Amino acid sequence: MSKNISLTPAEEKLASLIWRDAPLTSPDLVSIAEKEMDWKKSTTYTVLKKLCDKGVTKNDNAKVSVILTRDELHAKQSRYFVEDTFGGSLPRFITSFFGGKKLSAEQAAELKRLIEENEEGGDQNG
């Protein structure tokens, strides 16, 4: 099972700035965090190091860049949740998620399309 990456609220705030503005220099990030969140330089660098340690961002020679986009992080977190909570069973997750609720025709059509696009051995060219 892959390791879950969870972000603290502070890490999420800084990651959002980085996702929005990257690539940028670490001094620029410090300036933005100070202006937008009233953070001190030391706070920004501490949280940035944690994001780097978790593999979300990279700080190489004062150049901050993205390793995992927000969408990639959410996808990884979602896969971990299904693996950890439902034994990797997507049908068990979906059954639990619906909990007796009905899908609209549009939602059902969208799910069918996604299933067909991602089915093993299916037509990958559309």
Short mmCIF file of N, CA and C in Angstrom, two decimals:
data_model
loop_
_atom_site.label_atom_id
_atom_site.label_comp_id
_atom_site.label_asym_id
_atom_site.label_seq_id
_atom_site.Cartn_x
_atom_site.Cartn_y
_atom_site.Cartn_z
N MET A 1 0.84 -1.17 0.00
CA MET A 1 0.00 0.00 0.00
C MET A 1 0.89 1.24 0.00
N SER A 2 0.50 2.24 -0.79
CA SER A 2 1.29 3.45 -0.84
C SER A 2 1.12 4.26 0.44
N LYS A 3 2.11 5.06 0.74
CA LYS A 3 2.08 5.88 1.94
C LYS A 3 1.16 7.08 1.72
N ASN A 4 0.33 7.36 2.71
CA ASN A 4 -0.56 8.50 2.60
C ASN A 4 0.22 9.79 2.86
N ILE A 5 -0.12 10.83 2.12
CA ILE A 5 0.45 12.14 2.35
C ILE A 5 -0.68 13.02 2.84
N SER A 6 -0.59 13.40 4.10
CA SER A 6 -1.60 14.32 4.63
C SER A 6 -0.91 15.62 4.98
N LEU A 7 -1.59 16.71 4.71
CA LEU A 7 -1.03 18.03 4.98
C LEU A 7 -1.75 18.67 6.16
N THR A 8 -0.99 19.33 6.99
CA THR A 8 -1.57 20.11 8.07
C THR A 8 -2.22 21.35 7.43
N PRO A 9 -3.08 22.05 8.16
CA PRO A 9 -3.65 23.29 7.60
C PRO A 9 -2.58 24.29 7.15
N ALA A 10 -1.51 24.43 7.93
CA ALA A 10 -0.43 25.36 7.55
C ALA A 10 0.26 24.89 6.26
N GLU A 11 0.51 23.59 6.15
CA GLU A 11 1.15 23.06 4.94
C GLU A 11 0.24 23.25 3.74
N GLU A 12 -1.05 23.06 3.93
CA GLU A 12 -2.03 23.24 2.84
C GLU A 12 -2.02 24.70 2.37
N LYS A 13 -1.96 25.64 3.30
CA LYS A 13 -1.93 27.07 2.94
C LYS A 13 -0.70 27.40 2.11
N LEU A 14 0.47 26.95 2.58
CA LEU A 14 1.70 27.25 1.85
C LEU A 14 1.73 26.53 0.51
N ALA A 15 1.29 25.28 0.50
CA ALA A 15 1.25 24.53 -0.76
C ALA A 15 0.36 25.25 -1.78
N SER A 16 -0.76 25.81 -1.32
CA SER A 16 -1.66 26.53 -2.22
C SER A 16 -0.95 27.71 -2.87
N LEU A 17 -0.15 28.43 -2.09
CA LEU A 17 0.63 29.54 -2.67
C LEU A 17 1.63 29.02 -3.69
N ILE A 18 2.29 27.93 -3.36
CA ILE A 18 3.30 27.37 -4.27
C ILE A 18 2.63 26.86 -5.53
N TRP A 19 1.52 26.13 -5.39
CA TRP A 19 0.81 25.63 -6.58
C TRP A 19 0.37 26.79 -7.47
N ARG A 20 -0.01 27.87 -6.85
CA ARG A 20 -0.49 29.03 -7.61
C ARG A 20 0.65 29.75 -8.34
N ASP A 21 1.83 29.89 -7.68
CA ASP A 21 2.88 30.78 -8.19
C ASP A 21 4.15 30.09 -8.69
N ALA A 22 4.30 28.80 -8.46
CA ALA A 22 5.56 28.12 -8.82
C ALA A 22 5.75 28.10 -10.33
N PRO A 23 7.01 28.06 -10.75
CA PRO A 23 8.22 28.09 -9.92
C PRO A 23 8.49 29.51 -9.43
N LEU A 24 9.09 29.58 -8.25
CA LEU A 24 9.46 30.86 -7.67
C LEU A 24 10.65 30.66 -6.76
N THR A 25 11.28 31.76 -6.38
CA THR A 25 12.42 31.65 -5.48
C THR A 25 11.91 31.57 -4.05
N SER A 26 12.71 30.97 -3.18
CA SER A 26 12.28 30.88 -1.78
C SER A 26 12.15 32.28 -1.14
N PRO A 27 13.02 33.26 -1.47
CA PRO A 27 12.78 34.60 -0.92
C PRO A 27 11.44 35.20 -1.40
N ASP A 28 11.08 34.94 -2.65
CA ASP A 28 9.78 35.42 -3.13
C ASP A 28 8.64 34.74 -2.37
N LEU A 29 8.79 33.45 -2.10
CA LEU A 29 7.77 32.72 -1.34
C LEU A 29 7.64 33.30 0.07
N VAL A 30 8.77 33.61 0.70
CA VAL A 30 8.76 34.21 2.03
C VAL A 30 7.99 35.54 1.98
N SER A 31 8.25 36.32 0.97
CA SER A 31 7.60 37.62 0.83
C SER A 31 6.09 37.47 0.63
N ILE A 32 5.69 36.54 -0.21
CA ILE A 32 4.26 36.29 -0.46
C ILE A 32 3.58 35.79 0.81
N ALA A 33 4.21 34.84 1.50
CA ALA A 33 3.62 34.29 2.74
C ALA A 33 3.51 35.37 3.82
N GLU A 34 4.49 36.26 3.86
CA GLU A 34 4.43 37.35 4.84
C GLU A 34 3.27 38.29 4.50
N LYS A 35 3.14 38.62 3.23
CA LYS A 35 2.10 39.56 2.80
C LYS A 35 0.70 38.96 2.92
N GLU A 36 0.53 37.71 2.47
CA GLU A 36 -0.80 37.13 2.39
C GLU A 36 -1.25 36.40 3.66
N MET A 37 -0.28 35.93 4.46
CA MET A 37 -0.66 35.14 5.64
C MET A 37 -0.03 35.67 6.93
N ASP A 38 0.73 36.76 6.82
CA ASP A 38 1.40 37.36 7.97
C ASP A 38 2.36 36.39 8.66
N TRP A 39 3.05 35.57 7.83
CA TRP A 39 4.00 34.60 8.36
C TRP A 39 5.39 35.20 8.45
N LYS A 40 6.14 34.76 9.43
CA LYS A 40 7.55 35.12 9.56
C LYS A 40 8.37 34.22 8.61
N LYS A 41 9.56 34.69 8.28
CA LYS A 41 10.46 33.94 7.41
C LYS A 41 10.69 32.53 7.94
N SER A 42 10.94 32.42 9.25
CA SER A 42 11.24 31.11 9.84
C SER A 42 10.05 30.15 9.70
N THR A 43 8.84 30.67 9.83
CA THR A 43 7.65 29.82 9.68
C THR A 43 7.55 29.30 8.26
N THR A 44 7.75 30.19 7.30
CA THR A 44 7.67 29.78 5.89
C THR A 44 8.70 28.70 5.58
N TYR A 45 9.94 28.89 6.02
CA TYR A 45 10.97 27.89 5.74
C TYR A 45 10.72 26.57 6.47
N THR A 46 10.19 26.63 7.67
CA THR A 46 9.87 25.40 8.41
C THR A 46 8.79 24.60 7.68
N VAL A 47 7.73 25.29 7.27
CA VAL A 47 6.63 24.60 6.59
C VAL A 47 7.07 24.13 5.20
N LEU A 48 7.88 24.94 4.51
CA LEU A 48 8.40 24.53 3.20
C LEU A 48 9.23 23.26 3.32
N LYS A 49 10.05 23.17 4.37
CA LYS A 49 10.86 21.96 4.56
C LYS A 49 9.96 20.74 4.74
N LYS A 50 8.88 20.90 5.49
CA LYS A 50 7.95 19.79 5.69
C LYS A 50 7.30 19.37 4.37
N LEU A 51 6.94 20.34 3.54
CA LEU A 51 6.36 20.01 2.22
C LEU A 51 7.38 19.28 1.35
N CYS A 52 8.63 19.70 1.44
CA CYS A 52 9.70 19.03 0.68
C CYS A 52 9.91 17.61 1.20
N ASP A 53 9.92 17.45 2.52
CA ASP A 53 10.11 16.13 3.13
C ASP A 53 8.98 15.17 2.74
N LYS A 54 7.79 15.71 2.53
CA LYS A 54 6.64 14.88 2.15
C LYS A 54 6.57 14.63 0.64
N GLY A 55 7.49 15.25 -0.11
CA GLY A 55 7.53 15.02 -1.55
C GLY A 55 6.51 15.81 -2.34
N VAL A 56 6.01 16.89 -1.76
CA VAL A 56 5.01 17.71 -2.46
C VAL A 56 5.71 18.81 -3.26
N THR A 57 6.75 19.38 -2.67
CA THR A 57 7.50 20.45 -3.33
C THR A 57 8.99 20.15 -3.27
N LYS A 58 9.74 21.00 -3.96
CA LYS A 58 11.20 20.87 -3.98
C LYS A 58 11.78 22.27 -3.82
N ASN A 59 12.82 22.39 -3.03
CA ASN A 59 13.53 23.65 -2.86
C ASN A 59 14.99 23.37 -3.18
N ASP A 60 15.40 23.70 -4.39
CA ASP A 60 16.74 23.40 -4.87
C ASP A 60 17.44 24.70 -5.20
N ASN A 61 18.48 25.03 -4.44
CA ASN A 61 19.22 26.28 -4.64
C ASN A 61 18.30 27.49 -4.65
N ALA A 62 17.40 27.53 -3.66
CA ALA A 62 16.45 28.64 -3.47
C ALA A 62 15.42 28.76 -4.59
N LYS A 63 15.24 27.69 -5.36
CA LYS A 63 14.18 27.66 -6.38
C LYS A 63 13.14 26.65 -5.95
N VAL A 64 11.94 27.14 -5.68
CA VAL A 64 10.85 26.30 -5.19
C VAL A 64 10.00 25.86 -6.38
N SER A 65 9.80 24.55 -6.48
CA SER A 65 8.99 24.01 -7.57
C SER A 65 8.06 22.92 -7.02
N VAL A 66 7.13 22.53 -7.87
CA VAL A 66 6.10 21.56 -7.51
C VAL A 66 6.55 20.16 -7.93
N ILE A 67 6.42 19.20 -7.02
CA ILE A 67 6.63 17.80 -7.36
C ILE A 67 5.27 17.14 -7.60
N LEU A 68 4.33 17.36 -6.68
CA LEU A 68 2.96 16.85 -6.82
C LEU A 68 2.01 18.03 -6.96
N THR A 69 1.23 18.05 -8.03
CA THR A 69 0.22 19.08 -8.17
C THR A 69 -0.89 18.82 -7.15
N ARG A 70 -1.75 19.78 -6.98
CA ARG A 70 -2.89 19.61 -6.07
C ARG A 70 -3.73 18.40 -6.50
N ASP A 71 -4.00 18.29 -7.81
CA ASP A 71 -4.81 17.16 -8.30
C ASP A 71 -4.10 15.83 -8.08
N GLU A 72 -2.79 15.78 -8.30
CA GLU A 72 -2.04 14.54 -8.06
C GLU A 72 -2.05 14.16 -6.59
N LEU A 73 -1.92 15.15 -5.71
CA LEU A 73 -1.96 14.89 -4.28
C LEU A 73 -3.34 14.35 -3.88
N HIS A 74 -4.40 15.00 -4.36
CA HIS A 74 -5.75 14.54 -4.02
C HIS A 74 -6.01 13.14 -4.56
N ALA A 75 -5.52 12.83 -5.76
CA ALA A 75 -5.68 11.49 -6.31
C ALA A 75 -4.96 10.46 -5.44
N LYS A 76 -3.75 10.79 -5.02
CA LYS A 76 -2.98 9.88 -4.16
C LYS A 76 -3.69 9.66 -2.83
N GLN A 77 -4.21 10.75 -2.24
CA GLN A 77 -4.93 10.65 -0.97
C GLN A 77 -6.21 9.81 -1.13
N SER A 78 -6.90 10.00 -2.24
CA SER A 78 -8.14 9.25 -2.50
C SER A 78 -7.85 7.77 -2.67
N ARG A 79 -6.80 7.44 -3.43
CA ARG A 79 -6.44 6.02 -3.61
C ARG A 79 -6.07 5.39 -2.28
N TYR A 80 -5.31 6.12 -1.47
CA TYR A 80 -4.93 5.60 -0.16
C TYR A 80 -6.17 5.34 0.69
N PHE A 81 -7.10 6.28 0.68
CA PHE A 81 -8.33 6.13 1.47
C PHE A 81 -9.10 4.88 1.05
N VAL A 82 -9.26 4.66 -0.24
CA VAL A 82 -9.98 3.47 -0.73
C VAL A 82 -9.22 2.20 -0.36
N GLU A 83 -7.90 2.22 -0.50
CA GLU A 83 -7.09 1.06 -0.13
C GLU A 83 -7.20 0.76 1.36
N ASP A 84 -7.04 1.81 2.17
CA ASP A 84 -6.99 1.64 3.62
C ASP A 84 -8.36 1.33 4.23
N THR A 85 -9.39 1.99 3.76
CA THR A 85 -10.71 1.88 4.37
C THR A 85 -11.56 0.77 3.76
N PHE A 86 -11.40 0.52 2.47
CA PHE A 86 -12.26 -0.44 1.76
C PHE A 86 -11.48 -1.59 1.15
N GLY A 87 -10.27 -1.83 1.65
CA GLY A 87 -9.46 -2.93 1.14
C GLY A 87 -9.16 -2.82 -0.34
N GLY A 88 -9.14 -1.60 -0.85
CA GLY A 88 -8.85 -1.38 -2.26
C GLY A 88 -10.04 -1.62 -3.17
N SER A 89 -11.20 -1.90 -2.61
CA SER A 89 -12.38 -2.21 -3.42
C SER A 89 -13.14 -0.94 -3.78
N LEU A 90 -13.02 -0.54 -5.04
CA LEU A 90 -13.75 0.62 -5.52
C LEU A 90 -15.27 0.39 -5.45
N PRO A 91 -15.78 -0.80 -5.82
CA PRO A 91 -17.23 -1.02 -5.67
C PRO A 91 -17.71 -0.87 -4.22
N ARG A 92 -16.94 -1.36 -3.23
CA ARG A 92 -17.33 -1.18 -1.83
C ARG A 92 -17.35 0.29 -1.44
N PHE A 93 -16.36 1.05 -1.93
CA PHE A 93 -16.32 2.48 -1.65
C PHE A 93 -17.55 3.18 -2.25
N ILE A 94 -17.84 2.89 -3.52
CA ILE A 94 -18.97 3.54 -4.20
C ILE A 94 -20.28 3.20 -3.51
N THR A 95 -20.46 1.94 -3.12
CA THR A 95 -21.67 1.53 -2.42
C THR A 95 -21.81 2.33 -1.12
N SER A 96 -20.73 2.46 -0.38
CA SER A 96 -20.75 3.21 0.87
C SER A 96 -21.01 4.69 0.61
N PHE A 97 -20.39 5.22 -0.44
CA PHE A 97 -20.52 6.63 -0.77
C PHE A 97 -21.97 6.99 -1.10
N PHE A 98 -22.62 6.15 -1.88
CA PHE A 98 -24.01 6.43 -2.26
C PHE A 98 -24.95 6.31 -1.07
N GLY A 99 -24.73 5.32 -0.22
CA GLY A 99 -25.55 5.17 0.97
C GLY A 99 -27.04 5.31 0.72
N GLY A 100 -27.54 4.72 -0.36
CA GLY A 100 -28.96 4.75 -0.66
C GLY A 100 -29.40 5.94 -1.50
N LYS A 101 -28.49 6.86 -1.79
CA LYS A 101 -28.84 8.01 -2.63
C LYS A 101 -28.90 7.59 -4.09
N LYS A 102 -29.69 8.28 -4.85
CA LYS A 102 -29.82 7.99 -6.28
C LYS A 102 -28.98 8.99 -7.08
N LEU A 103 -28.43 8.50 -8.20
CA LEU A 103 -27.67 9.34 -9.11
C LEU A 103 -28.61 10.01 -10.10
N SER A 104 -28.25 11.22 -10.53
CA SER A 104 -28.98 11.83 -11.63
C SER A 104 -28.56 11.10 -12.91
N ALA A 105 -29.35 11.27 -13.96
CA ALA A 105 -29.01 10.65 -15.24
C ALA A 105 -27.65 11.14 -15.73
N GLU A 106 -27.36 12.43 -15.50
CA GLU A 106 -26.08 12.99 -15.93
C GLU A 106 -24.91 12.38 -15.16
N GLN A 107 -25.09 12.21 -13.85
CA GLN A 107 -24.04 11.60 -13.03
C GLN A 107 -23.79 10.16 -13.46
N ALA A 108 -24.86 9.41 -13.70
CA ALA A 108 -24.73 8.01 -14.13
C ALA A 108 -24.01 7.93 -15.47
N ALA A 109 -24.36 8.81 -16.39
CA ALA A 109 -23.71 8.81 -17.71
C ALA A 109 -22.23 9.14 -17.58
N GLU A 110 -21.90 10.10 -16.74
CA GLU A 110 -20.50 10.48 -16.54
C GLU A 110 -19.70 9.32 -15.93
N LEU A 111 -20.28 8.64 -14.94
CA LEU A 111 -19.60 7.49 -14.33
C LEU A 111 -19.39 6.37 -15.35
N LYS A 112 -20.39 6.10 -16.16
CA LYS A 112 -20.25 5.07 -17.20
C LYS A 112 -19.12 5.43 -18.16
N ARG A 113 -19.07 6.71 -18.55
CA ARG A 113 -18.02 7.15 -19.48
C ARG A 113 -16.64 6.98 -18.84
N LEU A 114 -16.51 7.36 -17.56
CA LEU A 114 -15.22 7.22 -16.88
C LEU A 114 -14.80 5.76 -16.75
N ILE A 115 -15.76 4.89 -16.45
CA ILE A 115 -15.47 3.46 -16.33
C ILE A 115 -14.99 2.91 -17.66
N GLU A 116 -15.69 3.25 -18.73
CA GLU A 116 -15.29 2.77 -20.06
C GLU A 116 -13.90 3.28 -20.44
N GLU A 117 -13.60 4.53 -20.14
CA GLU A 117 -12.30 5.10 -20.48
C GLU A 117 -11.16 4.45 -19.70
N ASN A 118 -11.45 3.99 -18.48
CA ASN A 118 -10.40 3.48 -17.61
C ASN A 118 -10.42 1.97 -17.44
N GLU A 119 -11.26 1.29 -18.19
CA GLU A 119 -11.35 -0.16 -18.10
C GLU A 119 -10.13 -0.81 -18.71
N GLU A 120 -9.56 -1.79 -18.02
CA GLU A 120 -8.41 -2.52 -18.55
C GLU A 120 -8.82 -3.21 -19.84
N GLY A 121 -7.94 -3.10 -20.83
CA GLY A 121 -8.21 -3.75 -22.11
C GLY A 121 -9.21 -3.00 -22.97
N GLY A 122 -9.69 -1.86 -22.45
CA GLY A 122 -10.65 -1.06 -23.19
C GLY A 122 -9.96 -0.23 -24.25
N ASP A 123 -10.74 0.39 -25.10
CA ASP A 123 -10.22 1.25 -26.17
C ASP A 123 -9.67 2.51 -25.54
N GLN A 124 -8.37 2.73 -25.64
CA GLN A 124 -7.72 3.89 -25.04
C GLN A 124 -7.73 5.10 -25.97
N ASN A 125 -8.19 4.95 -27.19
CA ASN A 125 -8.15 6.06 -28.14
C ASN A 125 -9.47 6.80 -28.25
N GLY A 126 -10.41 6.48 -27.40
CA GLY A 126 -11.63 7.24 -27.32
C GLY A 126 -12.73 6.66 -28.08
#
